[in-house]
């Protein structure tokens, strides 16, 4: 049978053998035999090109749709971060920007801390904690972000640009 196969890359490409050689092999085979590969982060393209053809790749940005949220009159959060704290997300940029004098009175909420994560992610989380911006920063573990989106003025989703 000639089946159309769509693969959705969700981040495993960064450490393809993390869950063992056999899992990595199956991931590589899925890339090889797929017709389309959706990837959500700009940095993933370069990594995916090691295993597949550029013609199969389709970029689908990792962003929340805004049409399902009712506008809130009161926006209690100035900046909302909903994501893992990894270096590709430019955590250093967030820390540096929000420590600027003109942003000190802005309210930031970060959703994305994890108890169990790889060493690099735990290091980034520690970096954020030790450089805690100011008293208006709320740091939370992953939670359902729906209620936060409607309360936020701006949603932050930085990434390293590859040119």
PDB file of C-alpha atoms in Angstrom:
ATOM      1  CA  UNK A   1       0.000   0.000   0.000  1.00  0.00           C
ATOM      2  CA  UNK A   2       1.200   3.512  -0.749  1.00  0.00           C
ATOM      3  CA  UNK A   3       0.301   5.442   2.402  1.00  0.00           C
ATOM      4  CA  UNK A   4       0.927   9.140   2.874  1.00  0.00           C
ATOM      5  CA  UNK A   5       2.935   9.645   6.048  1.00  0.00           C
ATOM      6  CA  UNK A   6       3.084  12.915   7.943  1.00  0.00           C
ATOM      7  CA  UNK A   7       5.630  13.270  10.743  1.00  0.00           C
ATOM      8  CA  UNK A   8       5.237  16.016  13.331  1.00  0.00           C
ATOM      9  CA  UNK A   9       8.636  16.908  14.797  1.00  0.00           C
ATOM     10  CA  UNK A  10       8.114  17.969  18.411  1.00  0.00           C
ATOM     11  CA  UNK A  11      11.679  18.359  19.605  1.00  0.00           C
ATOM     12  CA  UNK A  12      13.143  14.846  19.597  1.00  0.00           C
ATOM     13  CA  UNK A  13      15.504  15.856  16.810  1.00  0.00           C
ATOM     14  CA  UNK A  14      17.711  17.679  19.337  1.00  0.00           C
ATOM     15  CA  UNK A  15      18.673  14.401  20.988  1.00  0.00           C
ATOM     16  CA  UNK A  16      17.574  11.665  18.632  1.00  0.00           C
ATOM     17  CA  UNK A  17      19.137   8.805  20.633  1.00  0.00           C
ATOM     18  CA  UNK A  18      18.056   9.990  24.106  1.00  0.00           C
ATOM     19  CA  UNK A  19      15.643   7.069  24.466  1.00  0.00           C
ATOM     20  CA  UNK A  20      18.008   4.464  23.076  1.00  0.00           C
ATOM     21  CA  UNK A  21      19.434   3.405  19.752  1.00  0.00           C
ATOM     22  CA  UNK A  22      16.316   1.567  18.574  1.00  0.00           C
ATOM     23  CA  UNK A  23      14.069   4.582  19.209  1.00  0.00           C
ATOM     24  CA  UNK A  24      16.526   6.823  17.345  1.00  0.00           C
ATOM     25  CA  UNK A  25      16.572   4.387  14.441  1.00  0.00           C
ATOM     26  CA  UNK A  26      12.765   4.387  14.208  1.00  0.00           C
ATOM     27  CA  UNK A  27      12.664   8.194  14.324  1.00  0.00           C
ATOM     28  CA  UNK A  28      15.186   8.353  11.462  1.00  0.00           C
ATOM     29  CA  UNK A  29      13.148   5.815   9.463  1.00  0.00           C
ATOM     30  CA  UNK A  30       9.989   7.867  10.006  1.00  0.00           C
ATOM     31  CA  UNK A  31      11.787  10.909   8.562  1.00  0.00           C
ATOM     32  CA  UNK A  32      13.112   8.901   5.623  1.00  0.00           C
ATOM     33  CA  UNK A  33       9.795   7.367   4.574  1.00  0.00           C
ATOM     34  CA  UNK A  34       7.510  10.310   5.352  1.00  0.00           C
ATOM     35  CA  UNK A  35       5.937  12.438   2.665  1.00  0.00           C
ATOM     36  CA  UNK A  36       5.719  15.570   4.824  1.00  0.00           C
ATOM     37  CA  UNK A  37       7.527  16.612   8.013  1.00  0.00           C
ATOM     38  CA  UNK A  38       6.042  19.421  10.053  1.00  0.00           C
ATOM     39  CA  UNK A  39       8.485  21.178  12.336  1.00  0.00           C
ATOM     40  CA  UNK A  40       7.675  23.966  14.786  1.00  0.00           C
ATOM     41  CA  UNK A  41      10.975  25.630  15.655  1.00  0.00           C
ATOM     42  CA  UNK A  42      13.336  27.362  13.178  1.00  0.00           C
ATOM     43  CA  UNK A  43      16.419  25.601  14.617  1.00  0.00           C
ATOM     44  CA  UNK A  44      14.926  22.183  13.733  1.00  0.00           C
ATOM     45  CA  UNK A  45      15.337  22.648   9.975  1.00  0.00           C
ATOM     46  CA  UNK A  46      19.130  22.373  10.032  1.00  0.00           C
ATOM     47  CA  UNK A  47      18.962  19.245  12.216  1.00  0.00           C
ATOM     48  CA  UNK A  48      16.252  17.620  10.081  1.00  0.00           C
ATOM     49  CA  UNK A  49      18.256  18.146   6.895  1.00  0.00           C
ATOM     50  CA  UNK A  50      20.728  15.540   8.183  1.00  0.00           C
ATOM     51  CA  UNK A  51      17.993  12.910   7.824  1.00  0.00           C
ATOM     52  CA  UNK A  52      15.671  14.059   5.053  1.00  0.00           C
ATOM     53  CA  UNK A  53      15.155  16.161   1.951  1.00  0.00           C
ATOM     54  CA  UNK A  54      14.293  19.865   2.218  1.00  0.00           C
ATOM     55  CA  UNK A  55      11.260  19.342  -0.073  1.00  0.00           C
ATOM     56  CA  UNK A  56       9.536  17.310   2.675  1.00  0.00           C
ATOM     57  CA  UNK A  57       9.848  20.025   5.316  1.00  0.00           C
ATOM     58  CA  UNK A  58       7.001  22.364   6.241  1.00  0.00           C
ATOM     59  CA  UNK A  59       7.385  25.003   8.938  1.00  0.00           C
ATOM     60  CA  UNK A  60       4.372  25.347  11.271  1.00  0.00           C
ATOM     61  CA  UNK A  61       5.122  27.976  13.929  1.00  0.00           C
ATOM     62  CA  UNK A  62       4.585  26.951  17.530  1.00  0.00           C
ATOM     63  CA  UNK A  63       2.055  29.609  18.491  1.00  0.00           C
ATOM     64  CA  UNK A  64      -1.297  29.640  20.261  1.00  0.00           C
ATOM     65  CA  UNK A  65      -4.351  30.610  18.226  1.00  0.00           C
ATOM     66  CA  UNK A  66      -5.974  33.743  19.566  1.00  0.00           C
ATOM     67  CA  UNK A  67      -9.489  33.305  18.216  1.00  0.00           C
ATOM     68  CA  UNK A  68     -10.599  30.995  21.041  1.00  0.00           C
ATOM     69  CA  UNK A  69      -9.944  33.470  23.841  1.00  0.00           C
ATOM     70  CA  UNK A  70     -12.406  36.093  24.933  1.00  0.00           C
ATOM     71  CA  UNK A  71     -10.807  39.504  25.329  1.00  0.00           C
ATOM     72  CA  UNK A  72     -10.228  40.422  28.934  1.00  0.00           C
ATOM     73  CA  UNK A  73     -10.733  44.008  30.023  1.00  0.00           C
ATOM     74  CA  UNK A  74      -8.143  43.673  32.777  1.00  0.00           C
ATOM     75  CA  UNK A  75      -4.739  42.509  31.617  1.00  0.00           C
ATOM     76  CA  UNK A  76      -2.926  41.617  34.829  1.00  0.00           C
ATOM     77  CA  UNK A  77       0.106  40.133  33.059  1.00  0.00           C
ATOM     78  CA  UNK A  78       2.338  42.301  30.880  1.00  0.00           C
ATOM     79  CA  UNK A  79       4.520  39.503  29.460  1.00  0.00           C
ATOM     80  CA  UNK A  80       3.700  35.774  29.333  1.00  0.00           C
ATOM     81  CA  UNK A  81       6.208  33.017  28.614  1.00  0.00           C
ATOM     82  CA  UNK A  82       4.701  29.553  27.998  1.00  0.00           C
ATOM     83  CA  UNK A  83       7.451  27.181  26.973  1.00  0.00           C
ATOM     84  CA  UNK A  84      10.387  25.101  28.073  1.00  0.00           C
ATOM     85  CA  UNK A  85      13.434  27.027  29.223  1.00  0.00           C
ATOM     86  CA  UNK A  86      16.043  25.921  26.695  1.00  0.00           C
ATOM     87  CA  UNK A  87      18.904  27.858  25.127  1.00  0.00           C
ATOM     88  CA  UNK A  88      17.211  27.905  21.692  1.00  0.00           C
ATOM     89  CA  UNK A  89      14.377  29.888  23.311  1.00  0.00           C
ATOM     90  CA  UNK A  90      16.823  32.701  24.164  1.00  0.00           C
ATOM     91  CA  UNK A  91      16.338  32.667  27.941  1.00  0.00           C
ATOM     92  CA  UNK A  92      19.407  34.900  28.192  1.00  0.00           C
ATOM     93  CA  UNK A  93      17.651  37.485  26.029  1.00  0.00           C
ATOM     94  CA  UNK A  94      14.590  37.396  28.273  1.00  0.00           C
ATOM     95  CA  UNK A  95      16.686  37.868  31.417  1.00  0.00           C
ATOM     96  CA  UNK A  96      18.677  40.738  29.915  1.00  0.00           C
ATOM     97  CA  UNK A  97      15.656  42.562  28.464  1.00  0.00           C
ATOM     98  CA  UNK A  98      13.476  42.309  31.526  1.00  0.00           C
ATOM     99  CA  UNK A  99      16.245  43.550  33.791  1.00  0.00           C
ATOM    100  CA  UNK A 100      16.260  46.852  31.912  1.00  0.00           C
ATOM    101  CA  UNK A 101      15.178  49.791  34.078  1.00  0.00           C
ATOM    102  CA  UNK A 102      12.144  50.698  31.964  1.00  0.00           C
ATOM    103  CA  UNK A 103      10.729  47.180  32.332  1.00  0.00           C
ATOM    104  CA  UNK A 104      11.265  46.702  36.069  1.00  0.00           C
ATOM    105  CA  UNK A 105       7.635  47.526  36.908  1.00  0.00           C
ATOM    106  CA  UNK A 106       6.162  45.161  34.324  1.00  0.00           C
ATOM    107  CA  UNK A 107       4.528  41.910  35.404  1.00  0.00           C
ATOM    108  CA  UNK A 108       6.011  38.712  33.932  1.00  0.00           C
ATOM    109  CA  UNK A 109       4.581  35.205  34.262  1.00  0.00           C
ATOM    110  CA  UNK A 110       6.684  32.215  33.222  1.00  0.00           C
ATOM    111  CA  UNK A 111       4.970  28.837  32.680  1.00  0.00           C
ATOM    112  CA  UNK A 112       7.385  26.071  31.865  1.00  0.00           C
ATOM    113  CA  UNK A 113       9.499  24.981  34.806  1.00  0.00           C
ATOM    114  CA  UNK A 114      10.003  21.209  35.062  1.00  0.00           C
ATOM    115  CA  UNK A 115      11.087  18.938  37.914  1.00  0.00           C
ATOM    116  CA  UNK A 116      12.393  16.267  35.588  1.00  0.00           C
ATOM    117  CA  UNK A 117      14.310  17.645  32.643  1.00  0.00           C
ATOM    118  CA  UNK A 118      17.671  17.238  30.977  1.00  0.00           C
ATOM    119  CA  UNK A 119      20.713  18.867  32.537  1.00  0.00           C
ATOM    120  CA  UNK A 120      20.787  21.812  30.117  1.00  0.00           C
ATOM    121  CA  UNK A 121      17.133  22.677  30.813  1.00  0.00           C
ATOM    122  CA  UNK A 122      17.645  22.455  34.571  1.00  0.00           C
ATOM    123  CA  UNK A 123      20.648  24.781  34.174  1.00  0.00           C
ATOM    124  CA  UNK A 124      18.511  27.311  32.288  1.00  0.00           C
ATOM    125  CA  UNK A 125      15.843  27.147  34.985  1.00  0.00           C
ATOM    126  CA  UNK A 126      18.484  27.804  37.632  1.00  0.00           C
ATOM    127  CA  UNK A 127      19.795  30.716  35.566  1.00  0.00           C
ATOM    128  CA  UNK A 128      16.302  32.240  35.506  1.00  0.00           C
ATOM    129  CA  UNK A 129      15.833  31.723  39.266  1.00  0.00           C
ATOM    130  CA  UNK A 130      19.216  33.191  40.160  1.00  0.00           C
ATOM    131  CA  UNK A 131      18.659  36.177  37.890  1.00  0.00           C
ATOM    132  CA  UNK A 132      15.042  36.608  38.968  1.00  0.00           C
ATOM    133  CA  UNK A 133      14.081  39.826  37.382  1.00  0.00           C
ATOM    134  CA  UNK A 134      12.131  41.594  40.076  1.00  0.00           C
ATOM    135  CA  UNK A 135       9.272  41.133  42.490  1.00  0.00           C
ATOM    136  CA  UNK A 136       6.659  41.238  39.708  1.00  0.00           C
ATOM    137  CA  UNK A 137       7.874  37.932  38.237  1.00  0.00           C
ATOM    138  CA  UNK A 138       5.824  34.780  38.773  1.00  0.00           C
ATOM    139  CA  UNK A 139       7.527  31.481  37.957  1.00  0.00           C
ATOM    140  CA  UNK A 140       5.253  28.447  37.613  1.00  0.00           C
ATOM    141  CA  UNK A 141       5.561  24.855  36.482  1.00  0.00           C
ATOM    142  CA  UNK A 142       3.685  23.791  33.364  1.00  0.00           C
ATOM    143  CA  UNK A 143      -0.037  24.462  33.721  1.00  0.00           C
ATOM    144  CA  UNK A 144      -2.971  24.882  31.385  1.00  0.00           C
ATOM    145  CA  UNK A 145      -2.127  28.237  29.771  1.00  0.00           C
ATOM    146  CA  UNK A 146      -5.627  29.145  28.540  1.00  0.00           C
ATOM    147  CA  UNK A 147      -6.499  31.373  31.502  1.00  0.00           C
ATOM    148  CA  UNK A 148      -3.107  33.078  31.275  1.00  0.00           C
ATOM    149  CA  UNK A 149      -3.388  33.939  27.553  1.00  0.00           C
ATOM    150  CA  UNK A 150      -6.499  36.028  28.107  1.00  0.00           C
ATOM    151  CA  UNK A 151      -4.845  37.890  30.999  1.00  0.00           C
ATOM    152  CA  UNK A 152      -1.632  38.725  29.134  1.00  0.00           C
ATOM    153  CA  UNK A 153      -0.876  41.806  27.066  1.00  0.00           C
ATOM    154  CA  UNK A 154       2.048  40.155  25.257  1.00  0.00           C
ATOM    155  CA  UNK A 155       3.013  36.544  24.619  1.00  0.00           C
ATOM    156  CA  UNK A 156       6.787  35.975  24.459  1.00  0.00           C
ATOM    157  CA  UNK A 157       8.136  33.297  22.101  1.00  0.00           C
ATOM    158  CA  UNK A 158      11.756  34.159  21.278  1.00  0.00           C
ATOM    159  CA  UNK A 159      14.060  31.855  19.339  1.00  0.00           C
ATOM    160  CA  UNK A 160      17.506  31.957  17.831  1.00  0.00           C
ATOM    161  CA  UNK A 161      17.274  32.996  14.208  1.00  0.00           C
ATOM    162  CA  UNK A 162      19.262  30.888  11.765  1.00  0.00           C
ATOM    163  CA  UNK A 163      20.391  32.758   8.707  1.00  0.00           C
TER     164      UNK A 163
END
